[in-house]
mmCIF file of C-alpha atoms and ligand atoms in Angstrom:
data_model
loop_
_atom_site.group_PDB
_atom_site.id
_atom_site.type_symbol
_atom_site.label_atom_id
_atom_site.label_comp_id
_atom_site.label_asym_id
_atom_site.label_seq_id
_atom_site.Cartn_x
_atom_site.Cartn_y
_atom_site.Cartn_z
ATOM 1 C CA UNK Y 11 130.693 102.670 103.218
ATOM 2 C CA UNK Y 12 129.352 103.770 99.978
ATOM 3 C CA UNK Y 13 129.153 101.792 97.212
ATOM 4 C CA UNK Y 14 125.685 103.053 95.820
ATOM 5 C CA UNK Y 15 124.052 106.131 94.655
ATOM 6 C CA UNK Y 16 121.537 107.340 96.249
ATOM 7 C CA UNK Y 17 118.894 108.670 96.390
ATOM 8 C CA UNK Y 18 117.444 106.718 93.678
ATOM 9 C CA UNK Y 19 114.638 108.267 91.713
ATOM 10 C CA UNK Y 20 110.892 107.635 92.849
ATOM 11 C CA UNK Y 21 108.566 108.006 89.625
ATOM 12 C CA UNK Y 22 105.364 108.452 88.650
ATOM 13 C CA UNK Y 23 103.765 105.580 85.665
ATOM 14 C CA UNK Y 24 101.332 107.370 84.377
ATOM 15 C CA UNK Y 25 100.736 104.868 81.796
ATOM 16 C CA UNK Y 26 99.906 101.952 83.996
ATOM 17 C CA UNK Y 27 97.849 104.069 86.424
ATOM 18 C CA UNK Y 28 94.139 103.505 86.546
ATOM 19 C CA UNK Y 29 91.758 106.982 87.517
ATOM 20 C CA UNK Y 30 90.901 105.170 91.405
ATOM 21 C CA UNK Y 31 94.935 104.237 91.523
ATOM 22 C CA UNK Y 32 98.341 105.653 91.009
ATOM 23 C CA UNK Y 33 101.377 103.578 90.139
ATOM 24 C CA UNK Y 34 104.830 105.036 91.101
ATOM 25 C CA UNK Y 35 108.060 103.064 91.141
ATOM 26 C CA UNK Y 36 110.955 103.334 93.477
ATOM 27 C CA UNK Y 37 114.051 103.101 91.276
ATOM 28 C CA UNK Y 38 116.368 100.640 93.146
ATOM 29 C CA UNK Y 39 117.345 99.155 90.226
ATOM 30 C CA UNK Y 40 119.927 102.028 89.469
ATOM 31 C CA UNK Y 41 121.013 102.143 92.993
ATOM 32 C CA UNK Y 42 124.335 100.894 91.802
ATOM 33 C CA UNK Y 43 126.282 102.363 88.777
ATOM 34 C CA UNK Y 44 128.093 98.717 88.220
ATOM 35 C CA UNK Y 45 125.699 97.026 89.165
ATOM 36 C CA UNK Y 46 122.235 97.667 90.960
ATOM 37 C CA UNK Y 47 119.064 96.278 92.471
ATOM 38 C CA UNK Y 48 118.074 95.800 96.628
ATOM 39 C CA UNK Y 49 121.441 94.066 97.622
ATOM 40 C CA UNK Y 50 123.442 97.291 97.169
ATOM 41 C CA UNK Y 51 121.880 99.171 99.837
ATOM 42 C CA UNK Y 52 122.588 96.154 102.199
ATOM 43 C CA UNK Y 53 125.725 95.749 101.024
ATOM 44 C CA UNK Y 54 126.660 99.553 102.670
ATOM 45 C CA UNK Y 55 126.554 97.920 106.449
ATOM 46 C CA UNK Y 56 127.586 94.422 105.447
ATOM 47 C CA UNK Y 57 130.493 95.442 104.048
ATOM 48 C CA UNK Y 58 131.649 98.026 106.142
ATOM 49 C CA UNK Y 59 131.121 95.430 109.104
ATOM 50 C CA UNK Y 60 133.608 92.856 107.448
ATOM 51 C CA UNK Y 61 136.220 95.644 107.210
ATOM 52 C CA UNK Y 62 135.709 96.543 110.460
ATOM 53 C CA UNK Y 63 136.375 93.212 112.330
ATOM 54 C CA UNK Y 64 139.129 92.701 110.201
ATOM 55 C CA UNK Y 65 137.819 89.908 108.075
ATOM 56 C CA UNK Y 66 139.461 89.118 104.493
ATOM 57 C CA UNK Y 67 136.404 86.933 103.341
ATOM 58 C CA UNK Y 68 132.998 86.936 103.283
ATOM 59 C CA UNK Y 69 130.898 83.665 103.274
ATOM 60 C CA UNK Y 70 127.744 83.500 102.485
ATOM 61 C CA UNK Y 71 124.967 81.442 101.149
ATOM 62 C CA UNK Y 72 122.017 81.325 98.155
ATOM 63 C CA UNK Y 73 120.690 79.760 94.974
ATOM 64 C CA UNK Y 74 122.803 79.343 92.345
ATOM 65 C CA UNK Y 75 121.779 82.354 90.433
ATOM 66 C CA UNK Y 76 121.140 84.521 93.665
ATOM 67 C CA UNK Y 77 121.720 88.911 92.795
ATOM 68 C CA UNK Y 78 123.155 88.678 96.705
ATOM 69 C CA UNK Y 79 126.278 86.395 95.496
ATOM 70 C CA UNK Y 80 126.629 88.192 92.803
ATOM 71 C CA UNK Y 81 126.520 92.085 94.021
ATOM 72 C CA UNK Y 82 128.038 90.793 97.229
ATOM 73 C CA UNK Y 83 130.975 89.251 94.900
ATOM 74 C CA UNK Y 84 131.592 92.411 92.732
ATOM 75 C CA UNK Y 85 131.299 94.964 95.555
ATOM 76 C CA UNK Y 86 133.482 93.108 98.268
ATOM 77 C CA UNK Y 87 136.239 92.541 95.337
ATOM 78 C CA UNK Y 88 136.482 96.381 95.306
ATOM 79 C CA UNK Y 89 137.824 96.713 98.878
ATOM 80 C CA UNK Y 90 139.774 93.788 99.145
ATOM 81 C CA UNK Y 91 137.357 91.093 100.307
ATOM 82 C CA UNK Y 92 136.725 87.490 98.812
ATOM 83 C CA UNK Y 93 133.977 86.027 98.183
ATOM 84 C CA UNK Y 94 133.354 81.923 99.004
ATOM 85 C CA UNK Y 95 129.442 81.331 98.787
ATOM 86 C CA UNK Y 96 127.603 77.601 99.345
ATOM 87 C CA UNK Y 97 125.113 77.549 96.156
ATOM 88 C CA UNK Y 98 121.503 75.390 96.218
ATOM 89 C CA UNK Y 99 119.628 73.938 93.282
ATOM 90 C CA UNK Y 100 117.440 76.431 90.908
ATOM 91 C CA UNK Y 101 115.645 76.434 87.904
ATOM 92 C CA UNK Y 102 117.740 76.824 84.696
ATOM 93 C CA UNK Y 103 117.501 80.221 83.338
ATOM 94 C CA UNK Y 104 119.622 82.290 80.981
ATOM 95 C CA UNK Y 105 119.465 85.180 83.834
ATOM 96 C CA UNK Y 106 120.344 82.523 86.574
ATOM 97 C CA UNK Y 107 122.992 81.163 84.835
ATOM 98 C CA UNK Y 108 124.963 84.279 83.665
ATOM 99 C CA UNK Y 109 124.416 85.712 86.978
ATOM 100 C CA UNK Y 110 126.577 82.847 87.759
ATOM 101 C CA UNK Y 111 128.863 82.855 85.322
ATOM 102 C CA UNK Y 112 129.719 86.620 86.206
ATOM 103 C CA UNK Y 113 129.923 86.308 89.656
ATOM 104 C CA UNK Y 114 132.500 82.854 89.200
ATOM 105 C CA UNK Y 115 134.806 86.074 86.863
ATOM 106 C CA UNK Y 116 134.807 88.302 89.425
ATOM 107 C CA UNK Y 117 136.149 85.973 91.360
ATOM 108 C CA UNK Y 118 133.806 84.082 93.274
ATOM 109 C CA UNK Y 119 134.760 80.958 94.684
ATOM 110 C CA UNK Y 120 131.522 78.611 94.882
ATOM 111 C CA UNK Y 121 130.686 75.601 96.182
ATOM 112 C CA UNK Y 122 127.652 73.594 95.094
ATOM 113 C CA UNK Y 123 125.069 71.231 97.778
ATOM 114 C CA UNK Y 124 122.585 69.127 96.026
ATOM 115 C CA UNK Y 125 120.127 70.644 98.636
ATOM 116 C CA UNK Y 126 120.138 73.149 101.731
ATOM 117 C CA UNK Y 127 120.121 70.064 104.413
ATOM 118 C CA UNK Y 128 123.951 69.923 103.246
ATOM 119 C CA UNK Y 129 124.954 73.339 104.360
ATOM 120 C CA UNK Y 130 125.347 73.124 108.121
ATOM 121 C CA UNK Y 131 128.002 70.403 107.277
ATOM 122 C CA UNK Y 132 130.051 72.565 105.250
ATOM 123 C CA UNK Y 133 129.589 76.110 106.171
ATOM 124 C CA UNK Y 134 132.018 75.879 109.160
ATOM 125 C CA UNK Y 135 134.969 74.512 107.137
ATOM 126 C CA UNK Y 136 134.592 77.537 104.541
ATOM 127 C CA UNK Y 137 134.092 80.070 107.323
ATOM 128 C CA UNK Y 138 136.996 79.328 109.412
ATOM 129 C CA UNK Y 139 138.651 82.068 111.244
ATOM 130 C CA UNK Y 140 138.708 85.053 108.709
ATOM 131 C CA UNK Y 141 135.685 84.348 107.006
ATOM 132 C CA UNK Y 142 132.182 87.272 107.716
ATOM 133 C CA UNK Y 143 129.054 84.775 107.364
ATOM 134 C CA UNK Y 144 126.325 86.752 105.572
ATOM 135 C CA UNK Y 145 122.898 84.823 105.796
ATOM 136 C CA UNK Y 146 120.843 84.198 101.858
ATOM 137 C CA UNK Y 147 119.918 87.302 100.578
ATOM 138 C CA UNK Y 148 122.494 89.438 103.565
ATOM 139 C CA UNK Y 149 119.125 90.217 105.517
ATOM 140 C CA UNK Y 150 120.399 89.690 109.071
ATOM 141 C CA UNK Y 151 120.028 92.989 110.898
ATOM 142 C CA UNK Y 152 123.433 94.216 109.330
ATOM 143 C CA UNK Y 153 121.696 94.238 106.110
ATOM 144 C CA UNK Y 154 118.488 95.299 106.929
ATOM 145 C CA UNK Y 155 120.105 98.528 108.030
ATOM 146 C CA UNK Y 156 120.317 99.187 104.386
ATOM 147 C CA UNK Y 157 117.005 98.668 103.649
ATOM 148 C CA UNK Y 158 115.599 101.289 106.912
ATOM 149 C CA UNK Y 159 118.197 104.129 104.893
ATOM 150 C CA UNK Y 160 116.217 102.953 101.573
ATOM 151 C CA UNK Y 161 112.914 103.827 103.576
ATOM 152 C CA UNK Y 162 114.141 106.710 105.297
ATOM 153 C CA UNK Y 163 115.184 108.492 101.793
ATOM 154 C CA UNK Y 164 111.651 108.227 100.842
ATOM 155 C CA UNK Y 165 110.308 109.580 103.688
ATOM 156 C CA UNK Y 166 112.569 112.568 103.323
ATOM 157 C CA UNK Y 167 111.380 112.649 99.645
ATOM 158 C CA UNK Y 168 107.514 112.796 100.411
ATOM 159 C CA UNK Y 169 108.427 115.184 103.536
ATOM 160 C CA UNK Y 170 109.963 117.623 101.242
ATOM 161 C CA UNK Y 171 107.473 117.307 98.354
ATOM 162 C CA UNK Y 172 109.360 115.292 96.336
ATOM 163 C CA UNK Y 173 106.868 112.754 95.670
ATOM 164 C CA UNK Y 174 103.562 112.479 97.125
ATOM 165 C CA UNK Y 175 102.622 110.230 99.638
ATOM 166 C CA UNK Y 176 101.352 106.135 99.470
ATOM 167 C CA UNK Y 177 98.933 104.628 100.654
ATOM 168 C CA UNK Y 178 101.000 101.162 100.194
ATOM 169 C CA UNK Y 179 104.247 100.269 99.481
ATOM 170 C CA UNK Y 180 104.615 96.549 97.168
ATOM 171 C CA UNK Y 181 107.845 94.500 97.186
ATOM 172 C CA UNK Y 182 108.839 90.944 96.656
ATOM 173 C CA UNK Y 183 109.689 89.358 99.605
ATOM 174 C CA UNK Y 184 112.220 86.855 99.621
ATOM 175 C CA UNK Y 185 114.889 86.382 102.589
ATOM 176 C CA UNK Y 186 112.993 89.790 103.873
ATOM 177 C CA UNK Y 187 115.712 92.170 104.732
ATOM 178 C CA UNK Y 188 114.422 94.377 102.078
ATOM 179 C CA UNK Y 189 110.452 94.592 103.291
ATOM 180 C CA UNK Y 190 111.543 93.971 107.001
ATOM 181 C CA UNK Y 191 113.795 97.454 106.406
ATOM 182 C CA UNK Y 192 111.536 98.883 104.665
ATOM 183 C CA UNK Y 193 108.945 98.306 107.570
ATOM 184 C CA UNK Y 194 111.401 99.496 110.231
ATOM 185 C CA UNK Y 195 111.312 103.116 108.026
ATOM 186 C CA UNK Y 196 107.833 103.322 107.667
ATOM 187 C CA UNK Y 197 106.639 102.969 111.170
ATOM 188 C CA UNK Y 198 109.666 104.672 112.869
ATOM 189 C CA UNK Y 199 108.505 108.116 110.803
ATOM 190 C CA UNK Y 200 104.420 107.058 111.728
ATOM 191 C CA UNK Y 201 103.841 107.030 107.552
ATOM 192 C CA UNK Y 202 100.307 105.688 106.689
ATOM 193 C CA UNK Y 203 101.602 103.201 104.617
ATOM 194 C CA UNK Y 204 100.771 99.621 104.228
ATOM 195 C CA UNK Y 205 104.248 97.591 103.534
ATOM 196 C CA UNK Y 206 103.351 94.947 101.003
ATOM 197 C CA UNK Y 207 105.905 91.583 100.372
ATOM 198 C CA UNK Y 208 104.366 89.975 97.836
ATOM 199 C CA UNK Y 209 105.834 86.136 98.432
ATOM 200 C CA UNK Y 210 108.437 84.401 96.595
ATOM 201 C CA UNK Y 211 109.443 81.438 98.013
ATOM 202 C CA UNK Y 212 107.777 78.997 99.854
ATOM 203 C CA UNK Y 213 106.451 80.331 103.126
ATOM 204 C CA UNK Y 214 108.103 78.252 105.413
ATOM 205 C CA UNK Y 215 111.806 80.043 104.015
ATOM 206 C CA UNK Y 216 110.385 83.093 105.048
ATOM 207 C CA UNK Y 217 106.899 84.057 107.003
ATOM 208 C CA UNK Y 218 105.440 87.864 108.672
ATOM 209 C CA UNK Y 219 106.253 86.939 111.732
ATOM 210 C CA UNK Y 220 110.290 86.426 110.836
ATOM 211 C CA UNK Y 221 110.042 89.834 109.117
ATOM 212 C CA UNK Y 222 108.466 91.574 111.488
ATOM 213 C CA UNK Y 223 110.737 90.129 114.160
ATOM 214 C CA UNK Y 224 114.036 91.328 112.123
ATOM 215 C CA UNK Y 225 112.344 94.633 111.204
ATOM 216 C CA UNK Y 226 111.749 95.213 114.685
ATOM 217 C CA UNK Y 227 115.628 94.283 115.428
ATOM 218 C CA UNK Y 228 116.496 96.566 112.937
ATOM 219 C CA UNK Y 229 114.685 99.468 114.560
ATOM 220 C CA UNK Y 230 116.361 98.779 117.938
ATOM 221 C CA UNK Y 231 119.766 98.527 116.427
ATOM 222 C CA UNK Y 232 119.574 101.773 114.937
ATOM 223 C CA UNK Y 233 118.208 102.992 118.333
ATOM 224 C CA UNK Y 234 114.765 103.670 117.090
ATOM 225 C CA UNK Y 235 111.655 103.535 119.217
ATOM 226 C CA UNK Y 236 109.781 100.496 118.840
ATOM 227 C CA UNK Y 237 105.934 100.230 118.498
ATOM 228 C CA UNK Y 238 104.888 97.248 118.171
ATOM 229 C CA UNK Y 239 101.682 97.363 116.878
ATOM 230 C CA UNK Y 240 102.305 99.425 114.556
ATOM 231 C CA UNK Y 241 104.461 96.397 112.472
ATOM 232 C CA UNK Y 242 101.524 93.812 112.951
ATOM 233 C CA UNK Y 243 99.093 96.563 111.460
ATOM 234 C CA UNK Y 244 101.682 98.152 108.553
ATOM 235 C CA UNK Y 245 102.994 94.644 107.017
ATOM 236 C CA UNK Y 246 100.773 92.260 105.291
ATOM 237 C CA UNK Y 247 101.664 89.211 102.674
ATOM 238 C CA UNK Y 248 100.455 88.875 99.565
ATOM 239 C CA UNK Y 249 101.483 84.919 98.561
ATOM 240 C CA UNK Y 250 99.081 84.960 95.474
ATOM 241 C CA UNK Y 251 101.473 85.127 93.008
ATOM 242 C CA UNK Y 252 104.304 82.537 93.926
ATOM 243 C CA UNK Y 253 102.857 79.842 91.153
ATOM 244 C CA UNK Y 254 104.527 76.432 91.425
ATOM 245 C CA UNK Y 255 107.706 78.002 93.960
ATOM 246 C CA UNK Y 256 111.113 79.594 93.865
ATOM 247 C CA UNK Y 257 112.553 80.971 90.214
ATOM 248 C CA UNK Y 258 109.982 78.959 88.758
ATOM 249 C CA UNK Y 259 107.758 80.810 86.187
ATOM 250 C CA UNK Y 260 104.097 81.868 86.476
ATOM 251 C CA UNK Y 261 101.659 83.071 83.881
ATOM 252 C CA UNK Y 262 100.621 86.358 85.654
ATOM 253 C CA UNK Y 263 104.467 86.719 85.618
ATOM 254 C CA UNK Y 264 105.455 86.718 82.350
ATOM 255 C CA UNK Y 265 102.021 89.092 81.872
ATOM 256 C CA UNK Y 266 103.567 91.412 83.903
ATOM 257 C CA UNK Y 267 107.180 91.305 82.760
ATOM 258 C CA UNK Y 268 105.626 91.891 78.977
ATOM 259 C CA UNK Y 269 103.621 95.223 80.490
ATOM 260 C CA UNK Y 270 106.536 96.575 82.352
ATOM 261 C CA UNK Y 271 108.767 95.686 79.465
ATOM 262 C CA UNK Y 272 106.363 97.895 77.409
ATOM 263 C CA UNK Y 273 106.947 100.719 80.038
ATOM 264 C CA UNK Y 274 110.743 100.104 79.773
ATOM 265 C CA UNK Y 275 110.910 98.070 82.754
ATOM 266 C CA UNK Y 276 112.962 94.720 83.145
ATOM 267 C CA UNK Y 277 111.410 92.104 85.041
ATOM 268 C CA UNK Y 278 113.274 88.861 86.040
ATOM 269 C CA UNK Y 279 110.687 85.675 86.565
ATOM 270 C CA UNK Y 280 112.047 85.321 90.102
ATOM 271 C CA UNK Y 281 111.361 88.177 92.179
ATOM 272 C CA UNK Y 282 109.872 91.262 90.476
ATOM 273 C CA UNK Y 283 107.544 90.082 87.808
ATOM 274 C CA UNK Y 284 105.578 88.057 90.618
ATOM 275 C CA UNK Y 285 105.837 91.472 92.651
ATOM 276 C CA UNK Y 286 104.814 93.658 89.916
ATOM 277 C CA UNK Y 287 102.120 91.447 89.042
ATOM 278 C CA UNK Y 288 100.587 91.911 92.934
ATOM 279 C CA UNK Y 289 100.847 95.689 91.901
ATOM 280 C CA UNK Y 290 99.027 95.822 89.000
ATOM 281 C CA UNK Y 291 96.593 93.807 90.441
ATOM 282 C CA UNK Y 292 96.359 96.285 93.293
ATOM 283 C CA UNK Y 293 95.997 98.873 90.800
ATOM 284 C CA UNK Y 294 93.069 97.443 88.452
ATOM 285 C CA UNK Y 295 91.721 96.496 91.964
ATOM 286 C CA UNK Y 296 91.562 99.953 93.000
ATOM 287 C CA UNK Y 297 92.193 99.143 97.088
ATOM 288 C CA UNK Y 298 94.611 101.948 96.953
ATOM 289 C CA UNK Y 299 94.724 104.783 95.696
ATOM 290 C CA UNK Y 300 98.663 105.460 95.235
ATOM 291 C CA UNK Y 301 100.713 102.697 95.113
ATOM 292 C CA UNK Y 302 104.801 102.734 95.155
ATOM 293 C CA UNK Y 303 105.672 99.424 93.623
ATOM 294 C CA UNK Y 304 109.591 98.661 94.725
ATOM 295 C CA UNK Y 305 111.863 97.731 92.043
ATOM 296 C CA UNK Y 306 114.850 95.235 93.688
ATOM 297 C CA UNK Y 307 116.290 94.153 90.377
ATOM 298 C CA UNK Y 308 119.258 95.769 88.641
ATOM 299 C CA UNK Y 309 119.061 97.363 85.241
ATOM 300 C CA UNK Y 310 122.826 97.851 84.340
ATOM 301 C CA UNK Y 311 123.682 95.542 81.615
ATOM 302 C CA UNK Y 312 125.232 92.325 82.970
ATOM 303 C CA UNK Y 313 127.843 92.244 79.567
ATOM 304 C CA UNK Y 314 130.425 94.468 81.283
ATOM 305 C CA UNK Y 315 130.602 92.342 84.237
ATOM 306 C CA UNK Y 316 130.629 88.808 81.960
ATOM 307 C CA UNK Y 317 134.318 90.191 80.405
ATOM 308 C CA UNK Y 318 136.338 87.438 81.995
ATOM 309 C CA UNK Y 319 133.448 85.067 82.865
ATOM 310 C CA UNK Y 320 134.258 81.537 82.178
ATOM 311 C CA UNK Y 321 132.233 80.480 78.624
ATOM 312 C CA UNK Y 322 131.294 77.503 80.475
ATOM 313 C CA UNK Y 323 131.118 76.547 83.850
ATOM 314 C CA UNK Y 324 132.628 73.748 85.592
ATOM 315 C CA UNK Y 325 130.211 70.361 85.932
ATOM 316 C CA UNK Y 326 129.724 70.585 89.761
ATOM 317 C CA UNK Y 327 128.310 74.257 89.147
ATOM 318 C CA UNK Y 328 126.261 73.183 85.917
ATOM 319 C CA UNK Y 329 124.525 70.912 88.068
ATOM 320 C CA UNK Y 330 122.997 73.580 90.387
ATOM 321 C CA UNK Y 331 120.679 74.723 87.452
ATOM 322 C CA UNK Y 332 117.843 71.747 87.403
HETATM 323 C C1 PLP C 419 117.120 89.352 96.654
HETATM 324 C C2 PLP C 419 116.055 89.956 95.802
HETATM 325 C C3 PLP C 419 114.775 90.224 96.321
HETATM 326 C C4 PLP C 419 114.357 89.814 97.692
HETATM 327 O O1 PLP C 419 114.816 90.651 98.696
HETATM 328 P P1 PLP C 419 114.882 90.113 100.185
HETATM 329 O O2 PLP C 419 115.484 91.200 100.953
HETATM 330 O O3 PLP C 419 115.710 88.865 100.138
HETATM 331 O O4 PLP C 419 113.485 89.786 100.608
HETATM 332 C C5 PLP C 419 113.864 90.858 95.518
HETATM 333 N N1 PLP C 419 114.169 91.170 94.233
HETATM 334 C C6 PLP C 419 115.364 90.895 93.700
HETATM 335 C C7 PLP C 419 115.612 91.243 92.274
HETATM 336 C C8 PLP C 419 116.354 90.277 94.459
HETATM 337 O O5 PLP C 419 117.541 90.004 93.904
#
């Protein structure tokens, strides 16, 4: 399927760029025109998958802000797919909460558990027969898939001189799908890259050895000779920068997201300003000298898709923001 566009631009920030180390950025966020950011590319196999077997929903799971309900809701609406997602508990944000809000006018149908112990119960009953479960985040191998194309563009681009080449490759790491693809690329082409995921929620939600495992599932799915030790050396974890846990703020954070911002960057506290804050610290460390920091987040402007968002949202779904 293709929902995206692609390639997306790799660029150089000059600005931000230190004499020992260069900062380039890997422009994800416009990898969508409605609506961009890491979940798009996924959303290419996930959705084409659902078609396939014939499904007319897709269920899936996440916080209740999470970019994966809400890209998943928008782009599955286009070709005739519904959206039911079980939403956890996150910290109230404006960004979290109109995520929300847009996803519930597009026509997501939500349910809200006071915690994720509650969704085994309740998953099966909003599955049922025609229903395409999609794990948090849509990184099972399906999605991951997306993530190896994301990898493979940029190895085309510094094969053909488009860019140059890294020395390391820095991306927030969340459910994984995104690094764990992004993995798969790098060591199926041999790249001397180090693959970065700079951790975002707590490590027992997601740990190297799960994202080296699905990265490595990913390369055999797409038929791809594996080396093994090539994943253990490639992929390290940076968990410096997670602060007090999920969505919750940190002060390197907001540092970062007032930088970028500066650079014309938008940073949500979430994901990317703890993974931009691991780059520029990787760039006024000097341990690299070129540096592609991954941007996941979308940069369209959420107002178009807000148009027939409720005002406010229903009390069970208020509740999710804590
Ligand atoms: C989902 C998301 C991530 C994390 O990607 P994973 O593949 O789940 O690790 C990073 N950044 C943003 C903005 C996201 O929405």
């Amino acid at each position: 399927m293709t929902i995206g566009r692609y390639p997306t631009p790799t660029e150089p920030l000059f600005a931000l760029s230190k004499p020992q180390s260069e900062l380039w950025i890997k422009r994800d966020d416009l990898s969508g025109e409605a609506y961009g950011g890491n979940k798009v590319r996924k959303l290419e196999y996930i959705l084409e998958k659902a078609k396939s077997r014939d499904k007319k929903r897709i269920v899936t799971v996440g916080a209740a802000g999470s970019h994966h309900v809400l890209a998943t809701t928008l782009y599955a609406s286009r070709v005739d797919l519904q959206v039911e997602a079980v939403l956890v508990p996150q910290p109230r944000t404006a960004h979290a909460v109109d995520n929300l809000r847009a996803g519930v006018g597009l026509g997501l149908r939500a349910h809200a558990v006071k915690s994720v112990r509650d969704i085994p119960k309740l998953l099966p009953t909003v599955i049922r027969r025609d229903g395409l479960f999609v794990p948090p985040g849509g990184s099972n191998i399906t999605g991951t898939l997306g993530y190896l194309d994301g990898a493979l563009e940029l190895a085309d681009a510094i094969q053909t001189g488009c860019c140059p080449r890294f020395d390391a490759i820095v991306v927030a790491l969340g459910s994984g799908g995104t690094a764990a693809g992004i993995l798969a690329g790098v060591v199926s082409r041999n790249l001397d890259i180090d693959v970065i995921g700079v951790r975002i929620v707590e490590p027992h939600l997601s740990g190297r050895a799960q994202v080296i495992a699905l990265s490595m599932a990913t390369s055999r799915a797409a038929r791809l000779p594996i080396y093994p030790k090539r994943y253990l050396e490639r992929f390290k974890v940076d968990g410096r920068w997670l602060g007090r846990g999920y969505g919750h703020f940190t002060e390197a954070g907001e540092r970062a997201t007032r930088i970028a911002a500066d650079h014309g960057i938008l940073l949500d506290p979430t994901y990317t300003a703890k993974a931009f804050a691991a780059a520029l610290d990787f760039i006024d460390n000097g341990r690299y000298r070129r540096i592609l920091y991954w941007h996941t987040l979308s940069s369209a402007p959420l107002t178009p898709l807000l148009e027939n968002a409720p005002q406010k949202l229903d009390r069970g779904l208020r509740s999710l923001f804590v």
